[in-house]
CSV table of C-alpha atoms in Angstrom, one decimal:
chain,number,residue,atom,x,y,z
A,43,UNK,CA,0.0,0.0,0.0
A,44,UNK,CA,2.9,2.4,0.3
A,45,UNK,CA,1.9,4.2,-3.1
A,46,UNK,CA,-1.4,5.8,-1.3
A,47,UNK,CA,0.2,5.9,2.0
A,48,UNK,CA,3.3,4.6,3.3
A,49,UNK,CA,3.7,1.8,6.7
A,50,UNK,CA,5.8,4.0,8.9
A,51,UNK,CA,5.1,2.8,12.5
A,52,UNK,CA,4.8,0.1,14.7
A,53,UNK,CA,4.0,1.5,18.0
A,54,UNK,CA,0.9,2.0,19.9
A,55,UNK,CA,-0.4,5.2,22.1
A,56,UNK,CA,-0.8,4.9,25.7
A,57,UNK,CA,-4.3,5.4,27.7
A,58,UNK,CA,-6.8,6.8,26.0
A,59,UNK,CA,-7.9,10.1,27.0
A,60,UNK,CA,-10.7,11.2,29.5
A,61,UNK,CA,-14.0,12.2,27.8
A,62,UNK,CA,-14.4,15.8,27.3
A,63,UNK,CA,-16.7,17.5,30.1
A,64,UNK,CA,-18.8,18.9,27.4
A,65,UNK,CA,-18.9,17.3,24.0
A,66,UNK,CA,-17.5,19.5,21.2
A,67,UNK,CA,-19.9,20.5,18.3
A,68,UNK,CA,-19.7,18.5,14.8
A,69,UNK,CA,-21.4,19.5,11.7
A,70,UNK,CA,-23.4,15.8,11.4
A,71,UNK,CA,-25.3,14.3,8.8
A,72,UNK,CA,-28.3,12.1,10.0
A,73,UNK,CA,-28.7,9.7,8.1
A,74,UNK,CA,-31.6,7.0,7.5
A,75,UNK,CA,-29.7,3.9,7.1
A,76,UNK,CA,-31.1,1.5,4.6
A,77,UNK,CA,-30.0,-1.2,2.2
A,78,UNK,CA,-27.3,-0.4,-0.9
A,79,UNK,CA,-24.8,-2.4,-2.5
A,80,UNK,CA,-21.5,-2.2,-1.7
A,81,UNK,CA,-18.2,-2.9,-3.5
A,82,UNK,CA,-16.8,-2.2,-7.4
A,83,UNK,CA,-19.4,-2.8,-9.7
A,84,UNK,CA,-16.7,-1.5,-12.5
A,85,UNK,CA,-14.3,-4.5,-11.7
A,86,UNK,CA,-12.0,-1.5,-11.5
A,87,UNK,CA,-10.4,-2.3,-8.2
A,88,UNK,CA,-7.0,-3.9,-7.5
A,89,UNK,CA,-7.2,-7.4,-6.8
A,90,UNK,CA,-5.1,-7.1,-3.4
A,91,UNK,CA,-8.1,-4.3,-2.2
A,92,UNK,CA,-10.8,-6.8,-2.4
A,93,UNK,CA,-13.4,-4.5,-3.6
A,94,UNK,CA,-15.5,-7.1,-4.6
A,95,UNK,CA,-18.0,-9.4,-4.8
A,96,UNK,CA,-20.6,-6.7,-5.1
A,97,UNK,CA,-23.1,-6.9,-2.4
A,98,UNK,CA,-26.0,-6.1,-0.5
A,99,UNK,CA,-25.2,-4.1,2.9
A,100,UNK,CA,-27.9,-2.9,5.5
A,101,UNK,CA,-27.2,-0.4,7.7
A,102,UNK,CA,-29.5,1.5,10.7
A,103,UNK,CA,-29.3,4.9,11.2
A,104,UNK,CA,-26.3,7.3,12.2
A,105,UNK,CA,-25.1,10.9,11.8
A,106,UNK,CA,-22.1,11.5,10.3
A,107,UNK,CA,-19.8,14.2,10.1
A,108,UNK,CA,-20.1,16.8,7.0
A,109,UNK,CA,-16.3,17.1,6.6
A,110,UNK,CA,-13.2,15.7,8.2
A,111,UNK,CA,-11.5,16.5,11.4
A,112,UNK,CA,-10.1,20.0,11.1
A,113,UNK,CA,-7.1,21.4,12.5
A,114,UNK,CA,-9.3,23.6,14.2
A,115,UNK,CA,-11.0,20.8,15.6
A,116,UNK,CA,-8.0,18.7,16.3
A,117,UNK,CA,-6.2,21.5,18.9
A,118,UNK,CA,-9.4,21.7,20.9
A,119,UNK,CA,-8.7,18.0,21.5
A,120,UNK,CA,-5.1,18.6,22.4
A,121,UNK,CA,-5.7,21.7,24.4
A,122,UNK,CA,-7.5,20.0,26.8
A,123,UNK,CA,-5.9,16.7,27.1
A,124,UNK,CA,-2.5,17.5,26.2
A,125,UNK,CA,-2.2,14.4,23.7
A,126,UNK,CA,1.0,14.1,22.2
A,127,UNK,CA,0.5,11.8,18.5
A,128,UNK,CA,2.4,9.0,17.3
A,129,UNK,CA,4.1,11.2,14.9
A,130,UNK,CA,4.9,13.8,17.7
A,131,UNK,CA,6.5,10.9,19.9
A,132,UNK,CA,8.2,9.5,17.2
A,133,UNK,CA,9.3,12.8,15.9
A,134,UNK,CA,8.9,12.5,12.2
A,135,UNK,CA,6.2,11.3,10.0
A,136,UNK,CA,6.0,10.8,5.8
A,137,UNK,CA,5.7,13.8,4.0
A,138,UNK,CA,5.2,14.1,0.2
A,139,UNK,CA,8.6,14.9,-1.5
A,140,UNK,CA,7.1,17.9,-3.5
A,141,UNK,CA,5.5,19.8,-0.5
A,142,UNK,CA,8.6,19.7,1.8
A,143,UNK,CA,9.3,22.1,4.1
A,144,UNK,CA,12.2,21.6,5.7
A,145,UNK,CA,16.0,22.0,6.1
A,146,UNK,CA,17.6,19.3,4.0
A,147,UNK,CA,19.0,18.1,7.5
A,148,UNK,CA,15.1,17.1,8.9
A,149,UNK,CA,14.8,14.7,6.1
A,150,UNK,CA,16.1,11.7,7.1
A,151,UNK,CA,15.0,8.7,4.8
A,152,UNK,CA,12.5,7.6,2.4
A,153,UNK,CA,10.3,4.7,1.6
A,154,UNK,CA,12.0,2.5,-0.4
A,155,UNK,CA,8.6,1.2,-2.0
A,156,UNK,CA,7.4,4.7,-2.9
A,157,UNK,CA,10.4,6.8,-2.6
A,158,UNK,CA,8.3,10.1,-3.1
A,159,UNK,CA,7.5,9.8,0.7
A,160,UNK,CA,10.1,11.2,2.9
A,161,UNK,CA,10.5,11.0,6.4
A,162,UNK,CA,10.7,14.4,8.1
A,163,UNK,CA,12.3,15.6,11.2
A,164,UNK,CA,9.4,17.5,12.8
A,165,UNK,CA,6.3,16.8,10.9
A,166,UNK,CA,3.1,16.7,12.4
A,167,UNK,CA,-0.5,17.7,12.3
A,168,UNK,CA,0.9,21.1,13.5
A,169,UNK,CA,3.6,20.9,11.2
A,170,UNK,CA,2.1,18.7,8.1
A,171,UNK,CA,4.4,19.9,5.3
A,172,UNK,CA,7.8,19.7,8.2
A,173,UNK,CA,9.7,22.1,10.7
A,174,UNK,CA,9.2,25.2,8.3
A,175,UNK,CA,4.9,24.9,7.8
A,176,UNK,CA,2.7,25.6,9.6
A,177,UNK,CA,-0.9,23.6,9.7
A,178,UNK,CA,-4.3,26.2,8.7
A,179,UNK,CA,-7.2,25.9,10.8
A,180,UNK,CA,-9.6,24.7,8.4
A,181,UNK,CA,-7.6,22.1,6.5
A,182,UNK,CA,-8.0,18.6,7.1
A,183,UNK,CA,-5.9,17.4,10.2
A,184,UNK,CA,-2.9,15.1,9.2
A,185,UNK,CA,-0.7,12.8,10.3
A,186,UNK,CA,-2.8,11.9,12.7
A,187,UNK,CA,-2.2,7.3,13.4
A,188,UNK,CA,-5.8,5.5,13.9
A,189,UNK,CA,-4.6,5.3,17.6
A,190,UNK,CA,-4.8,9.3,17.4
A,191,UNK,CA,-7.9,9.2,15.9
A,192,UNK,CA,-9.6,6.5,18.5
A,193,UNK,CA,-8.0,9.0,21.1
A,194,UNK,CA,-9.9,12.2,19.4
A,195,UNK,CA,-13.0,9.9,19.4
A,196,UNK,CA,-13.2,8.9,23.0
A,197,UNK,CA,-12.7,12.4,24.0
A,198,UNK,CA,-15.1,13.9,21.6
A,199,UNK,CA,-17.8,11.0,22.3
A,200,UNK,CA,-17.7,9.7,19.2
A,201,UNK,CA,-16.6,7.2,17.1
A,202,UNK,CA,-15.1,5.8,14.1
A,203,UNK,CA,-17.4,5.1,10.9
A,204,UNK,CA,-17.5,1.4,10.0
A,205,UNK,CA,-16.5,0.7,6.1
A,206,UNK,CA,-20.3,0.0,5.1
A,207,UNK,CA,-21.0,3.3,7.2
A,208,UNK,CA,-18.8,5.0,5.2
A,209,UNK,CA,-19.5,3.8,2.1
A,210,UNK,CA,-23.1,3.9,2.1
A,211,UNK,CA,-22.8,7.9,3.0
A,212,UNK,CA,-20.5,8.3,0.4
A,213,UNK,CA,-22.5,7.2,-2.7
A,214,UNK,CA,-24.5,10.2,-1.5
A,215,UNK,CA,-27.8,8.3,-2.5
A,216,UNK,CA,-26.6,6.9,-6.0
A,217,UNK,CA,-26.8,3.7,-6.5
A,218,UNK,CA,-23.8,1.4,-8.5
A,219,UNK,CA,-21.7,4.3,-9.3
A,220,UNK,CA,-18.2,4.8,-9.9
A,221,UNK,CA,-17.9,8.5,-7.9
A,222,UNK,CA,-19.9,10.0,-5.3
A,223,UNK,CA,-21.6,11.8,-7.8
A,224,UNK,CA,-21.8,10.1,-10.8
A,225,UNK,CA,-19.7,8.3,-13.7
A,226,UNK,CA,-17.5,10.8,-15.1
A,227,UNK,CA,-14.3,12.1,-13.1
A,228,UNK,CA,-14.7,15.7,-14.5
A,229,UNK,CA,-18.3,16.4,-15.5
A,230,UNK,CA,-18.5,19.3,-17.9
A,231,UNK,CA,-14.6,19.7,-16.9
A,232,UNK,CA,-15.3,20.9,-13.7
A,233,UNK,CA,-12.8,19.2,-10.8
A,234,UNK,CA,-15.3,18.0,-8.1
A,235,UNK,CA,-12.3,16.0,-6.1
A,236,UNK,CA,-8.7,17.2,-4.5
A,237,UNK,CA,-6.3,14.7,-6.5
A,238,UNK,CA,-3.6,14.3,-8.5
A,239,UNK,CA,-3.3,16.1,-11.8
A,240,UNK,CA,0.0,15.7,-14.1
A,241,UNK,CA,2.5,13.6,-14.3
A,242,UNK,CA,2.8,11.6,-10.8
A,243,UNK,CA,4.9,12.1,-8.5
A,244,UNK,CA,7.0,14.6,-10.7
A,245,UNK,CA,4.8,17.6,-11.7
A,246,UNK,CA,1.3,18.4,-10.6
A,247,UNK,CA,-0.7,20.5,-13.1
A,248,UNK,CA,-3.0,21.7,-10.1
A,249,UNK,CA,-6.0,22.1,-12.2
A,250,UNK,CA,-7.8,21.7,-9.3
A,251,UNK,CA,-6.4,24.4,-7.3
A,252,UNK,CA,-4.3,21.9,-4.9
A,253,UNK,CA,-1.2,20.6,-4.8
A,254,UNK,CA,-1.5,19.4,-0.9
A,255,UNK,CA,-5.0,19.6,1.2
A,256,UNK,CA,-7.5,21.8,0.6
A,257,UNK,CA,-9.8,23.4,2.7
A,258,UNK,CA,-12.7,21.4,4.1
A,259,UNK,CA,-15.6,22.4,2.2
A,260,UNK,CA,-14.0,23.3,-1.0
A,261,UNK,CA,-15.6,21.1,-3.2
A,262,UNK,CA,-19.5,20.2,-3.6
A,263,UNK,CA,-20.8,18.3,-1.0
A,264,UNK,CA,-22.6,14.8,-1.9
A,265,UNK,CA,-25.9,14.1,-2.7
A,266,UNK,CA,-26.5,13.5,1.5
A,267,UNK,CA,-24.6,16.7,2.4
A,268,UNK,CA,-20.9,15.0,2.8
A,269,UNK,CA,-17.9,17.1,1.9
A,270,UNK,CA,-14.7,15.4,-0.3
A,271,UNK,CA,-15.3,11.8,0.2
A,272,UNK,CA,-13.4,11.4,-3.0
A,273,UNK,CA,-9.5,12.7,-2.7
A,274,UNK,CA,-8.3,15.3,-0.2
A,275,UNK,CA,-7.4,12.7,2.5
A,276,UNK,CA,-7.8,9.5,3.1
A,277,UNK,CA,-10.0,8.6,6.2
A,278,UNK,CA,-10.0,6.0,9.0
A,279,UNK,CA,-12.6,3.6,9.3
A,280,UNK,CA,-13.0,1.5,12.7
A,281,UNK,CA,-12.6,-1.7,10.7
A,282,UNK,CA,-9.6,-4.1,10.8
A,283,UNK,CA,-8.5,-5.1,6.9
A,284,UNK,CA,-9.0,-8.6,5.6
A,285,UNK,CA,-8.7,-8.6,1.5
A,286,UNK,CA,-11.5,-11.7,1.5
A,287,UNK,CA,-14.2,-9.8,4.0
A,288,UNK,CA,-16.6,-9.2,1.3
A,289,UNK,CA,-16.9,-12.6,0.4
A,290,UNK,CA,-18.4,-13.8,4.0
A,291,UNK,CA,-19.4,-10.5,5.5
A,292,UNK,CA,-23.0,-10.2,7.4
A,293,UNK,CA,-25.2,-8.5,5.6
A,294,UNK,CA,-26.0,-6.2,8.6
A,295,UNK,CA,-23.9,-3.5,9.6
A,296,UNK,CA,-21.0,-5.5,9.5
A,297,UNK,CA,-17.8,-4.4,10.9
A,298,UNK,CA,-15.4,-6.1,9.8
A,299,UNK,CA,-12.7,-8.9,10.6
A,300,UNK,CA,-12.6,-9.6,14.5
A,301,UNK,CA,-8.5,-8.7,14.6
A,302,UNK,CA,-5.7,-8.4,11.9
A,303,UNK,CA,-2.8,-5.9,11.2
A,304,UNK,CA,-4.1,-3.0,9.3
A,305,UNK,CA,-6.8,-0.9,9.6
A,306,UNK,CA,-9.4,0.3,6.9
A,307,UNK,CA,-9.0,3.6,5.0
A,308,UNK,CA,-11.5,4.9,2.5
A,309,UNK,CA,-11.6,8.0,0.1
A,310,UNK,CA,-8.3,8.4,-1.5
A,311,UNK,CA,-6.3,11.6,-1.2
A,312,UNK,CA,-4.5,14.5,-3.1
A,313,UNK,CA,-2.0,12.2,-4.3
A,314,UNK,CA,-4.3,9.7,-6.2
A,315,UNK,CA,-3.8,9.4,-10.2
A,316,UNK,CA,-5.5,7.0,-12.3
A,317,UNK,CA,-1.9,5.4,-13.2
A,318,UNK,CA,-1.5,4.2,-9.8
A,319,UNK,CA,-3.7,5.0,-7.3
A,320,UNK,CA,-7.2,4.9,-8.5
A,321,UNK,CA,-9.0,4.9,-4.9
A,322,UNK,CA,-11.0,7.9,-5.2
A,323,UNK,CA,-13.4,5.9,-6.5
A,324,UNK,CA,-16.7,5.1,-4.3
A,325,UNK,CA,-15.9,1.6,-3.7
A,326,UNK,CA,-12.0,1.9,-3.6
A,327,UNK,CA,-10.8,0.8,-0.3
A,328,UNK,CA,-7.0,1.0,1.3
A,329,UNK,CA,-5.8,-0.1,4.6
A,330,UNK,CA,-2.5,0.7,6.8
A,331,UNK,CA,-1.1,-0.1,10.6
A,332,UNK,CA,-2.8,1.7,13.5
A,333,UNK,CA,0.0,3.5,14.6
A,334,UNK,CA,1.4,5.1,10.9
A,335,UNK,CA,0.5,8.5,10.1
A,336,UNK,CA,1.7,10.8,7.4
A,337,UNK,CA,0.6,14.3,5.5
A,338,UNK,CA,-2.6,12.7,3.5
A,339,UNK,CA,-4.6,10.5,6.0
A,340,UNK,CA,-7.0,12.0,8.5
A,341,UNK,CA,-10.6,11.2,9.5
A,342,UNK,CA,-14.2,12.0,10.5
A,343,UNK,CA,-16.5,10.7,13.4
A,344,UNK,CA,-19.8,9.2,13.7
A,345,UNK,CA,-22.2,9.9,16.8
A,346,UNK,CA,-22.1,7.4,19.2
């Protein structure tokens, strides 16, 4: 998986926090729940993602958030439990070689399957681009690990969506296709997502305004009111990863394998192309360890 984002860490936070005295506010979406089918209808998906068989998901009602976590959102969290992310701990995190910001002396590796990650000295959700950025309120927060998420979620009273959860609020209402809003990646040559555009990973066109995050909100929201489901950054889902789940998962707000190594992302991010990482798509599905973070993963919560 280290093309969409790379396996950096191996550790694992400490307690979680206490829940906040007073819940923050998120924007949700409630939704009705009902049946749709989920998985790649296009046989478009990479064999190893196990996007298929196609198949028929119920789900009961939840509310969802509009966007990801922001920044904003994030430093509330830390201001009042002083949580310190994996990446902060560790000290450095993946950042994407062309948005870099850092003395030549932070970087201090790469990955060796995707060498366009770097790791950087001093990269963090404060920090997402390294020592010399600085992280803008309403972006998506980044390099945050799962753990860092789970933590955000006890505090916040929240939780994680599961993979059906966030699939079926995705597709926005549309049934069997390819985006959350239709077939076509560029309808009447408008940019509706935050990816790649250009030559990856060597020059980005930035037709769409990007070449990092954007904003939360930037784009139209979904037919069911959710903002960038496709690109911008990839989000956590609660579920462990298991490439064969679709083939004996319940048909009722499953949640995935009972254990495994890697957790479920969904969504794709600003570094997704159709040459190699063609998860923006509604169905596409991604996984990585609990504790890696880097500059294009995130999340957003669903009432508990």
């Amino acid at each position: 998986m280290g093309c969409c984002v790379p396996e950096t860490r191996i550790c694992s936070t400490g307690p979680l926090p206490t829940p906040a005295r007073v819940p923050p506010a998120h924007d949700q979406v409630p939704l009705p729940g009902g049946e749709f089918l989920m998985g790649d209808a296009f046989a478009e998906g990479y064999p190893a993602d196990g996007e298929q068989p196609v198949h028929a998901v119920r789900v009961t009602p939840f509310a969802i958030d509009a966007t990801t976590v922001t920044v904003a959102m994030f430093r509330a969290f830390v201001d009042d439990t002083s949580w310190v992310t994996v990446a902060e701990r560790e000290g450095s995190s993946a950042v994407f070689h062309l948005a870099v910001a850092a003395e030549r002396a932070d970087i201090t590796g790469n990955d060796p399957a995707a060498p366009w990650w770097l790791d950087v000295r001093g990269a963090d959700w404060r920090r997402p681009h390294g020592p010399l950025s600085t992280a803008e309120l309403d972006h998506p927060v980044v390099h945050v690990a799962w753990d860092d998420a789970l933590a955000y979620c006890t505090w916040a009273g929240r939780r994680l969506p599961t993979e059906a959860e966030w699939e079926y609020a995705a597709r926005g209402g549309l049934a069997g296709r390819r985006f959350a809003w239709g077939d076509e990646l560029t309808p009447d040559g408008r940019w509706l997502c935050n990816i790649w555009q250009g030559r990856f990973p060597y020059a980005n066109t930035g037709a769409d305004g990007w070449l990092a995050t954007a904003p939360v909100r930037s784009y139209p929201p979904n037919g069911l009111g959710l903002y960038e489901v496709a690109g911008n950054v990839w989000e956590w889902c609660a579920d462990w990863f298991a490439p064969d789940y679709y083939a004996h998962s319940p048909a009722a707000d499953p949640e995935g394998p009972r254990s495994g190594e890697r957790r479920v992302m969904r969504g794709g991010s600003y570094l997704c192309h159709h040459t190699y990482c063609h998860r923006y798509r509604v169905s596409a599905r991604s996984a990585n360890t609990p504790a890696s973070s880097s500059g294009n993963c995130g999340f957003r919560t669903v009432a508990v």
